[in-house]
Structure formats: structure tokens, C-alpha cells
Coordinates of C-alpha atoms and ligand atoms in Angstrom, one line a residue:
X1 CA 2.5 -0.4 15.9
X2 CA 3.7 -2.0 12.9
X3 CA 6.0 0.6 10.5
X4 CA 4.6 1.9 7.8
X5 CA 6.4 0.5 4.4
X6 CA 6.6 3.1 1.7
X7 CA 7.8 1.8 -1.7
X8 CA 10.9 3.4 -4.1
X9 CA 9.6 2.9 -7.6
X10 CA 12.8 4.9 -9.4
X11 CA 13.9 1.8 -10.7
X12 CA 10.6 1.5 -12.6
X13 CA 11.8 4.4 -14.0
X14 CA 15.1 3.0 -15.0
X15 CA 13.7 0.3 -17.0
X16 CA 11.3 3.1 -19.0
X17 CA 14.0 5.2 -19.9
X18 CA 16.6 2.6 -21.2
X19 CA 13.6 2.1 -24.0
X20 CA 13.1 6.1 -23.7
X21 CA 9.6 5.0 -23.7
X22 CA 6.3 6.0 -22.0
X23 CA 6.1 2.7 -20.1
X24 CA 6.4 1.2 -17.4
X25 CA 5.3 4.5 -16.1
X26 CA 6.5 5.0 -12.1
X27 CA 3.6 6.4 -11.5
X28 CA 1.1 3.7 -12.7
X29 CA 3.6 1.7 -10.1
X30 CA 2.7 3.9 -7.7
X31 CA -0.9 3.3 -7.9
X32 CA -0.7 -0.3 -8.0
X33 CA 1.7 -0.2 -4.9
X34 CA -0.7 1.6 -2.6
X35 CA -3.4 -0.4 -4.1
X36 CA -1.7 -3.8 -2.5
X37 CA -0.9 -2.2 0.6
X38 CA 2.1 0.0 0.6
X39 CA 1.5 3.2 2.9
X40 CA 3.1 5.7 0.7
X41 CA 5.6 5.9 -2.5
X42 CA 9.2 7.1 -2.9
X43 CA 11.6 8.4 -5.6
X44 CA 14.7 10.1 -5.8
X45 CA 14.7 13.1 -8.1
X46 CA 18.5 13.5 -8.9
X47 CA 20.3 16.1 -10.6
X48 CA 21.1 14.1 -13.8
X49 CA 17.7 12.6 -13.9
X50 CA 19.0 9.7 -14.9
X51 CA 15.2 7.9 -13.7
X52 CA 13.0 10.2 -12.3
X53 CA 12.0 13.2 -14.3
X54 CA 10.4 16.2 -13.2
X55 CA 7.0 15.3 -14.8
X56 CA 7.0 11.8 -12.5
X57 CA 7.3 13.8 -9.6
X58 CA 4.4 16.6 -10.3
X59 CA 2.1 13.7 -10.8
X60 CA 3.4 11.5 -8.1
X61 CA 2.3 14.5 -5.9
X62 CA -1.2 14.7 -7.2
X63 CA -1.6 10.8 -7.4
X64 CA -0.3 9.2 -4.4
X65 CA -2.7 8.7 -1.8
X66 CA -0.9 7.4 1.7
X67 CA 2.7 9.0 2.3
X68 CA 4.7 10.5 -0.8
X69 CA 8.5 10.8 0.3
X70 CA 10.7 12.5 -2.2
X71 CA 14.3 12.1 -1.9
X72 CA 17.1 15.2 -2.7
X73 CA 20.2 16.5 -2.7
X74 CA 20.4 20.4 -1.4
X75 CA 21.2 20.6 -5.6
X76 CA 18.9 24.6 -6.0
X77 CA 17.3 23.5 -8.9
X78 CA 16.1 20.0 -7.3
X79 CA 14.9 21.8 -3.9
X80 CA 13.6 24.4 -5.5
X81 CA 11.4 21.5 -7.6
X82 CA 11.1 20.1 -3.7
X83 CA 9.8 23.2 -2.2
X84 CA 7.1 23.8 -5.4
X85 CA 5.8 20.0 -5.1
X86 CA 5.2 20.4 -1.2
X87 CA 5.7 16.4 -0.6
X88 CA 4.5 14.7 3.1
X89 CA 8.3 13.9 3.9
X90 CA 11.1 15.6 1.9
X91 CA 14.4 13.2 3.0
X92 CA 17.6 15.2 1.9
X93 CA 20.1 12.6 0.8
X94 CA 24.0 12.9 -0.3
X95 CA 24.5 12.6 -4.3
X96 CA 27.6 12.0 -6.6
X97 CA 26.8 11.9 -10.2
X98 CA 29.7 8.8 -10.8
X99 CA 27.8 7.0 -8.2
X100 CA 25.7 4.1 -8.9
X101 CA 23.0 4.6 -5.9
X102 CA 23.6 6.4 -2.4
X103 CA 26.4 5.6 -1.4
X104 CA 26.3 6.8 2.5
X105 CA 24.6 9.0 4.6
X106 CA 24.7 13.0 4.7
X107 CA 28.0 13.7 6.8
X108 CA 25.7 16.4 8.7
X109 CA 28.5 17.4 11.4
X110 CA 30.4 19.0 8.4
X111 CA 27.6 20.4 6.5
X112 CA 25.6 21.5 9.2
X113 CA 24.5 25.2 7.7
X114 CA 24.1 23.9 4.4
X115 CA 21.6 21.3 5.3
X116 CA 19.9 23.6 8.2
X117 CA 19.2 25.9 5.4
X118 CA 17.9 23.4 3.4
X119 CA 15.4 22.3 6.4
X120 CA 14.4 25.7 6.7
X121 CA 12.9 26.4 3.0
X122 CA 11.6 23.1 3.2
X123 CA 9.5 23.7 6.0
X124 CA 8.2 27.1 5.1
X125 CA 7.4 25.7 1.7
X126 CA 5.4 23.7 3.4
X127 CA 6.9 19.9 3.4
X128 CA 4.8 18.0 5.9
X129 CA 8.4 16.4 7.3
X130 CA 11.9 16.8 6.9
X131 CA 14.2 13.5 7.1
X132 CA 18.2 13.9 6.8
X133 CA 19.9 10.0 5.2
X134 CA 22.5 9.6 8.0
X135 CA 24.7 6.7 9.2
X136 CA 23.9 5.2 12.4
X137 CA 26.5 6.8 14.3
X138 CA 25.3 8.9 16.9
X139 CA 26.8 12.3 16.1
X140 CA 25.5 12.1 13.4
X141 CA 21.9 11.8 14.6
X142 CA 22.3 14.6 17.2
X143 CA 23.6 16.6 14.1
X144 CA 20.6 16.0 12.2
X145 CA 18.5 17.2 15.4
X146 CA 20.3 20.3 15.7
X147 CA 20.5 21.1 11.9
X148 CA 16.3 21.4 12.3
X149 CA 15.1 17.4 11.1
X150 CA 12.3 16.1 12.3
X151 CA 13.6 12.3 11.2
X152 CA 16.2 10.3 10.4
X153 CA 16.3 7.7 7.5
X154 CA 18.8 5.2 8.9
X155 CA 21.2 4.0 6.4
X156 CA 20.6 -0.2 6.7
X157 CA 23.5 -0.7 3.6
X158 CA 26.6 -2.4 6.1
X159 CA 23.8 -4.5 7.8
X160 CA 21.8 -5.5 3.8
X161 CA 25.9 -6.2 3.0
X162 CA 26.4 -8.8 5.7
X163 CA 26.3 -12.0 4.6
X164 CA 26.2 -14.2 7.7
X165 CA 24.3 -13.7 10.8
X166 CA 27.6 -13.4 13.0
X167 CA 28.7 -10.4 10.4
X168 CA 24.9 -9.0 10.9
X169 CA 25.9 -8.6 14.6
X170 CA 27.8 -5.3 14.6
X171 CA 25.8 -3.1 11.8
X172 CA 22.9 -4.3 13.9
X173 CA 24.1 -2.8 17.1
X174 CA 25.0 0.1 15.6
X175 CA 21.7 0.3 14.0
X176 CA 19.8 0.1 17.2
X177 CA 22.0 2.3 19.2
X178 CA 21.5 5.1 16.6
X179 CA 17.5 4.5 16.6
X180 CA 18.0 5.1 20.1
X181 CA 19.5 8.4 20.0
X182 CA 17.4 9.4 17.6
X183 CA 14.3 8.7 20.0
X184 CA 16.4 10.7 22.8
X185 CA 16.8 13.7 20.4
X186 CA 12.9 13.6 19.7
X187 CA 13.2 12.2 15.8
X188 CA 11.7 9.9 14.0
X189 CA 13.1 6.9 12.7
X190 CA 12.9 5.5 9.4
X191 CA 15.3 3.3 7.7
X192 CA 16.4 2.2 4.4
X193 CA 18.6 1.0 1.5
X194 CA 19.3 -2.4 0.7
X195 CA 16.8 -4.4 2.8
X196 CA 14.9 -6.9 1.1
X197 CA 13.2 -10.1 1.5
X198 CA 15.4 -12.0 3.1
X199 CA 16.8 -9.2 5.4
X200 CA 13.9 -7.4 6.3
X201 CA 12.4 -9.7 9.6
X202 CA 15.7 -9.8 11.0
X203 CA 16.8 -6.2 10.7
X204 CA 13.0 -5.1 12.7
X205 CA 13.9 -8.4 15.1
X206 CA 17.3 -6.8 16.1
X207 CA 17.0 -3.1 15.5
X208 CA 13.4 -1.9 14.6
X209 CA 12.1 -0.6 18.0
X210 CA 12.4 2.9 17.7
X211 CA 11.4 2.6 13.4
X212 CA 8.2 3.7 12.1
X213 CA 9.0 3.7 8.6
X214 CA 10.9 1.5 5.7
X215 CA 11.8 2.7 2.6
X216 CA 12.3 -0.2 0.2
X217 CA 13.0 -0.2 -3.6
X218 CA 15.2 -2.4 -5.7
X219 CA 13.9 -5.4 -4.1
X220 CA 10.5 -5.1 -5.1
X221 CA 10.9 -4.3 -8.1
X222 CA 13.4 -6.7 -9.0
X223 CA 11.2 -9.1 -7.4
X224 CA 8.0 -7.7 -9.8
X225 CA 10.2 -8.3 -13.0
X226 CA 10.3 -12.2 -11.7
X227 CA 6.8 -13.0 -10.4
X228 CA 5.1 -10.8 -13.1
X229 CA 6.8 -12.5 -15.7
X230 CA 4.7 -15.9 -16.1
X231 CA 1.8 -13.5 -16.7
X232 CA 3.3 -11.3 -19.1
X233 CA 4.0 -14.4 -21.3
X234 CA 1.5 -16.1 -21.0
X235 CA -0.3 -12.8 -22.3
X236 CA 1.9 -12.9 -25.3
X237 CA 1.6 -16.7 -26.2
X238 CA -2.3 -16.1 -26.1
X239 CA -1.9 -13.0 -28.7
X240 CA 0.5 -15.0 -30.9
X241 CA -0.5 -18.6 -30.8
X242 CA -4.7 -17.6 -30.3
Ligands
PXP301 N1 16.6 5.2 1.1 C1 17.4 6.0 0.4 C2 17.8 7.3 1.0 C3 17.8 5.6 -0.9 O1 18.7 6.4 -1.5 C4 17.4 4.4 -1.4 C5 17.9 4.0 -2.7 O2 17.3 4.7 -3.7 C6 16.5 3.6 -0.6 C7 16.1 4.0 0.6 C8 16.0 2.3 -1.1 O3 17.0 1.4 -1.3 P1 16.7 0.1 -2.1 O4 16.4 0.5 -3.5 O5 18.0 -0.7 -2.0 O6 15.6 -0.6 -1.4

């Protein structure tokens, strides 16, 4: 079976609100997304809010179609959002405010109760599926079984950060051996952060057996900024040259 990609529009919501503006609106992404193939739609609801807002997220809900994955720290005011929305997959992710996107996984092993908890009002709000970010280290994954998740998003970040093949090698491993586990433990698997065009074939070549879902964001959006641009111009010469 081939994994199901789901797309992170939050950066659509970046570009809106350097403007403060209306548009582009991450939910009109969202639409267009599934409507070229994706399977379902991501976004991160932080605490500062500093892309998604609350009102992106109560429409994402209503509007997306395949999978809607919504991201969140165990922050009350965001879960409590979390809980009311009811999304397909709730995946509970570390959060700093100083940094600049996830950093790492959820250190689960030392926060065990916490995020348990966390499950736990998830799934009798009635989320569909509850994935803890993690590392791919193994105690980790075993932590996240314990601690009541029903998947893991694998954090790809050391393996998108190698630049050679030969420096590829060892996130890879780690990658795969963690999948592994996570199959052992009875999870599923999805994976994310960082992987993009270039990456993506190799990282499912050398460590996607066990994964049946990608999460993939900046890349596609940075991409849409590129390839979307010719159009966009050639809109605007029309308009000002006739
Ligand atoms: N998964 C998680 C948990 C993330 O925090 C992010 C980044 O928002 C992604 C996946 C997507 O990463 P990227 O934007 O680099 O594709």
C-alpha cells in the first residue's frame, strides 16, 4: 500500500499574516490540496498563534474531506480547542515559543503522565487517533505505546539534515529500527518534518516499510510560491498591459 501523504499548510498561513490579510487563506489551500491528490491536511495550532488561528482550524474541520491532522502541544487552552474540533488524528508535538519550528520529538519517557493524560481526553473527546512526535529511538516509541498512542509521527529532521548519502546512512537506520518497534508495539507509523522533493524517494527506499503516512509542509509550499509564480504574473501583465 502506498502511504497516504497529508499536506501542512501553516506556512500558508505565515505568508497571510505577515500582510495581516484575509489571503492566501490556509483553508482555500486546503481545498486545492485534496483536490490534487493529497489524502488529508495538516496544521499546527500553537500557543502564540503566530500562523494558524483558531478560526483556520474550526473551518479546517468542517472543510477537509480525506484525513485532517491537527498538531498540539498539551498547552490547556490549545487541547481544550483540540478536544472541541474532534479532528481524525490529533498528533501531540513538543513546543517552545523562541523556537523557529519543532525542534525535536516529545521526550515521552520523562513526561509520561502528562502526555497519557493528554491521550486520554483526547480520545474521550472523541479524536479518531492519537499520534505522539517522537525521535526514532526506541524507548521512546515503547513510551509512546505505554503512555496510550495509537501512532507515532517519526521525526525525519537528522535524516532531511544530511547532506550526502554516506551521512544519510545512520538517521536512516535509526529511522527504520524505530518504525520497527513501533510495528512490534502495535502503532502506526507516520513520519515527518523536513522531507521534501529531493529526500522523500530515498527516505521510503531505506526506511518506509512499516509508514503509512507523511506529513509534509514547507516544501510544498515553498515549492507553490515558485511554480505558481509564472501564472500569477502573467495574470498581472494581462491586467496592466491589456
Ligand atoms: N510533522 C510535525 C510534527 C511538524 O511539526 C512539522 C512542521 O510543522 C511537519 C511534520 C512538517 O514539516 P515540514 O514543514 O518541514 O515539511
Amino acid at each position: 500500500m502506498p502511504a497516504h501523504l497529508l499536506i501542512n499548510v501553516d506556512h500558508v498561513a505565515t505568508l497571510r499574516n505577515a500582510r495581516r490579510a484575509e489571503r492566501p487563506d490556509p483553508v482555500e489551500a486546503a481545498f486545492r490540496a485534496e483536490a490534487a491528490g493529497a489524502d488529508g491536511v495538516v496544521v499546527h495550532l500553537r500557543e502564540d498563534r503566530r500562523h494558524v488561528t483558531e478560526r483556520d482550524v474550526r473551518l479546517l474541520a468542517q472543510t477537509v474531506r480525506g484525513k485532517f491532522d491537527l498538531e498540539c502541544s498539551t498547552d490547556a487552552e490549545v487541547l481544550a480547542i483540540c478536544c472541541d474540533v474532534r479532528p481524525d488524528l490529533a498528533t501531540l508535538v513538543p513546543e517552545r515559543r523562541e523556537e523557529v519550528t519543532t525542534e525535536g520529538g516529545l521526550n515521552v519517557r520523562t513526561a509520561s503522565e502528562r502526555l497519557a493524560r493528554a491521550a486520554d481526553r483526547l480520545h474521550d473527546a472523541g479524536t479518531g487517533e492519537v499520534a505522539f512526535f517522537v525521535d526514532p529511538v526506541p524507548a521512546q516509541v515503547e513510551a509512546a505505546a505505554e503512555a496510550g498512542a495509537d501512532a507515532i509521527e517519526l521525526h525525519t529532521g537528522d535524516f532531511a539534515e544530511a547532506e550526502t548519502p554516506a551521512a544519510q546512512q545512520h538517521p536512516l537506520a535509526r529511522l527504520a529500527e524505530a518504525a520497527a518497534t513501533a510495528e512490534t508495539a502495535g502503532l502506526r507509523v507516520h513520519a515527518g518534518h523536513g522531507l521534501d522533493y529531493r529526500n522523500v524517494e530515498r527516505f521510503f527506499e531505506a526506511a518506509g516499510a512499516h509508514v503509512e503516512e507523511v506529513s509534509i509542509g514547507f516544501a510544498v509550499v515553498a515549492r507553490a510560491a515558485m511554480v505558481g509564480l509564472e501564472q500569477a504574473v502573467r495574470e498581472m501583465v494581462r491586467l496592466v498591459k491589456g
